PDB file of C-alpha atoms in Angstrom:
ATOM      1  CA  MET A 108      -0.262  -0.066  -0.117  1.00  0.00           C
ATOM      2  CA  GLU A 109       1.245   3.564  -1.320  1.00  0.00           C
ATOM      3  CA  GLU A 110       1.819   5.168   1.667  1.00  0.00           C
ATOM      4  CA  ARG A 111       0.513   8.767   1.211  1.00  0.00           C
ATOM      5  CA  ARG A 112       0.668  10.797   4.846  1.00  0.00           C
ATOM      6  CA  GLU A 113       2.719  14.142   5.121  1.00  0.00           C
ATOM      7  CA  ASN A 114       3.522  13.890   9.278  1.00  0.00           C
ATOM      8  CA  ARG A 115       4.721  10.724  10.368  1.00  0.00           C
ATOM      9  CA  ARG A 116       2.346   9.154  12.732  1.00  0.00           C
ATOM     10  CA  ASN A 117       3.567   7.829  16.401  1.00  0.00           C
ATOM     11  CA  ARG A 118       1.262   4.635  17.436  1.00  0.00           C
ATOM     12  CA  THR A 119      -0.781   5.204  21.229  1.00  0.00           C
ATOM     13  CA  LEU A 120      -3.369   4.206  23.490  1.00  0.00           C
ATOM     14  CA  LYS A 121      -5.247   7.258  24.823  1.00  0.00           C
ATOM     15  CA  GLU A 122      -9.253   7.789  25.402  1.00  0.00           C
ATOM     16  CA  ALA A 123     -10.845  10.354  23.582  1.00  0.00           C
ATOM     17  CA  LYS A 124     -14.542  11.323  22.610  1.00  0.00           C
ATOM     18  CA  ILE A 125     -15.852  12.087  18.483  1.00  0.00           C
ATOM     19  CA  ALA A 126     -18.115  14.901  19.245  1.00  0.00           C
ATOM     20  CA  PHE A 127     -20.725  15.859  16.957  1.00  0.00           C
ATOM     21  CA  ASN A 128     -24.690  17.540  16.717  1.00  0.00           C
ATOM     22  CA  ASN A 129     -23.285  20.452  18.097  1.00  0.00           C
ATOM     23  CA  ARG A 130     -21.406  18.018  20.908  1.00  0.00           C
ATOM     24  CA  HIS A 131     -24.878  16.790  22.348  1.00  0.00           C
ATOM     25  CA  SER A 132     -24.117  13.699  20.870  1.00  0.00           C
ATOM     26  CA  THR A 133     -20.674  11.792  21.403  1.00  0.00           C
ATOM     27  CA  ILE A 134     -18.891   7.926  20.499  1.00  0.00           C
ATOM     28  CA  ASP A 135     -15.926   6.879  22.672  1.00  0.00           C
ATOM     29  CA  ALA A 136     -12.684   6.201  20.633  1.00  0.00           C
ATOM     30  CA  ILE A 137      -9.369   5.052  21.514  1.00  0.00           C
ATOM     31  CA  ILE A 138      -6.668   6.981  19.367  1.00  0.00           C
ATOM     32  CA  ARG A 139      -4.388   4.498  17.253  1.00  0.00           C
ATOM     33  CA  ASN A 140      -1.754   7.532  16.539  1.00  0.00           C
ATOM     34  CA  ILE A 141      -1.897  10.319  15.425  1.00  0.00           C
ATOM     35  CA  SER A 142       0.238  13.321  13.564  1.00  0.00           C
ATOM     36  CA  GLU A 143       0.238  16.774  13.381  1.00  0.00           C
ATOM     37  CA  ASN A 144      -2.676  16.283  10.581  1.00  0.00           C
ATOM     38  CA  GLY A 145      -4.529  13.631  11.543  1.00  0.00           C
ATOM     39  CA  MET A 146      -5.608  10.293  13.328  1.00  0.00           C
ATOM     40  CA  LYS A 147      -6.683   6.620  13.122  1.00  0.00           C
ATOM     41  CA  LEU A 148      -9.094   5.851  15.908  1.00  0.00           C
ATOM     42  CA  SER A 149     -10.767   2.906  16.981  1.00  0.00           C
ATOM     43  CA  VAL A 150     -14.602   2.972  17.351  1.00  0.00           C
ATOM     44  CA  GLU A 151     -16.987  -0.433  18.530  1.00  0.00           C
ATOM     45  CA  THR A 152     -18.624   0.148  14.809  1.00  0.00           C
ATOM     46  CA  THR A 153     -18.504   3.565  12.699  1.00  0.00           C
ATOM     47  CA  ALA A 154     -22.193   3.522  12.341  1.00  0.00           C
ATOM     48  CA  GLY A 155     -23.202   7.084  12.393  1.00  0.00           C
ATOM     49  CA  ILE A 156     -20.245   8.817  12.665  1.00  0.00           C
ATOM     50  CA  PRO A 157     -20.436  12.061  10.128  1.00  0.00           C
ATOM     51  CA  SER A 158     -17.789  12.182   7.948  1.00  0.00           C
ATOM     52  CA  GLU A 159     -17.188  15.892  10.029  1.00  0.00           C
ATOM     53  CA  PHE A 160     -17.053  16.029  13.633  1.00  0.00           C
ATOM     54  CA  GLU A 161     -15.144  16.964  16.602  1.00  0.00           C
ATOM     55  CA  ILE A 162     -12.718  14.772  18.720  1.00  0.00           C
ATOM     56  CA  ARG A 163     -12.365  15.817  22.427  1.00  0.00           C
ATOM     57  CA  MET A 164      -8.820  14.283  23.571  1.00  0.00           C
ATOM     58  CA  ALA A 165      -8.249  13.408  26.858  1.00  0.00           C
ATOM     59  CA  ASP A 166      -6.751  17.206  28.227  1.00  0.00           C
ATOM     60  CA  GLY A 167     -10.533  18.567  27.301  1.00  0.00           C
ATOM     61  CA  THR A 168      -9.093  20.229  24.273  1.00  0.00           C
ATOM     62  CA  TYR A 169     -11.215  20.110  20.550  1.00  0.00           C
ATOM     63  CA  ARG A 170     -10.204  19.480  16.937  1.00  0.00           C
ATOM     64  CA  LYS A 171     -12.203  19.578  13.995  1.00  0.00           C
ATOM     65  CA  ALA A 172     -11.791  16.946  11.730  1.00  0.00           C
ATOM     66  CA  LYS A 173     -13.099  15.128   8.350  1.00  0.00           C
ATOM     67  CA  SER A 174     -12.915  11.418   7.727  1.00  0.00           C
ATOM     68  CA  ILE A 175     -10.483  10.863   4.990  1.00  0.00           C
ATOM     69  CA  TRP A 176     -11.226   6.562   5.426  1.00  0.00           C
ATOM     70  CA  VAL A 177     -13.969   4.514   7.334  1.00  0.00           C
ATOM     71  CA  GLY A 178     -13.458   0.963   8.060  1.00  0.00           C
ATOM     72  CA  GLU A 179     -16.237  -1.549  10.754  1.00  0.00           C
ATOM     73  CA  LYS A 180     -14.170  -0.483  13.393  1.00  0.00           C
ATOM     74  CA  GLU A 181     -11.313   1.969  12.331  1.00  0.00           C
ATOM     75  CA  LEU A 182     -11.174   5.571  10.515  1.00  0.00           C
ATOM     76  CA  GLY A 183      -8.766   7.666   9.493  1.00  0.00           C
ATOM     77  CA  VAL A 184      -9.368  11.568   9.983  1.00  0.00           C
ATOM     78  CA  GLN A 185      -7.450  14.453   8.989  1.00  0.00           C
ATOM     79  CA  PHE A 186      -7.660  17.937  11.149  1.00  0.00           C
ATOM     80  CA  PHE A 187      -8.645  21.125   9.955  1.00  0.00           C
ATOM     81  CA  ILE A 188      -6.069  23.682   9.772  1.00  0.00           C
ATOM     82  CA  GLU A 189      -7.506  26.689  12.097  1.00  0.00           C
TER      83      GLU A 189
END
């Protein structure tokens, strides 16, 4: 598989939440790897996750993101530049 990432991702296992619907809806997630531009998330199921959302990091900060690829229980996301 061809590598298309601009930045190297660092492996991690950190808790996060996918937030949408003006942060009224959340889905638990695990950050599998992260870089300056995006991350790979594991979830129970990707069903119901919109294409654009916010990610609540363990420290309480939010990052706006969009799905780049979606599997059954994992998704790759790219951060919006703010």
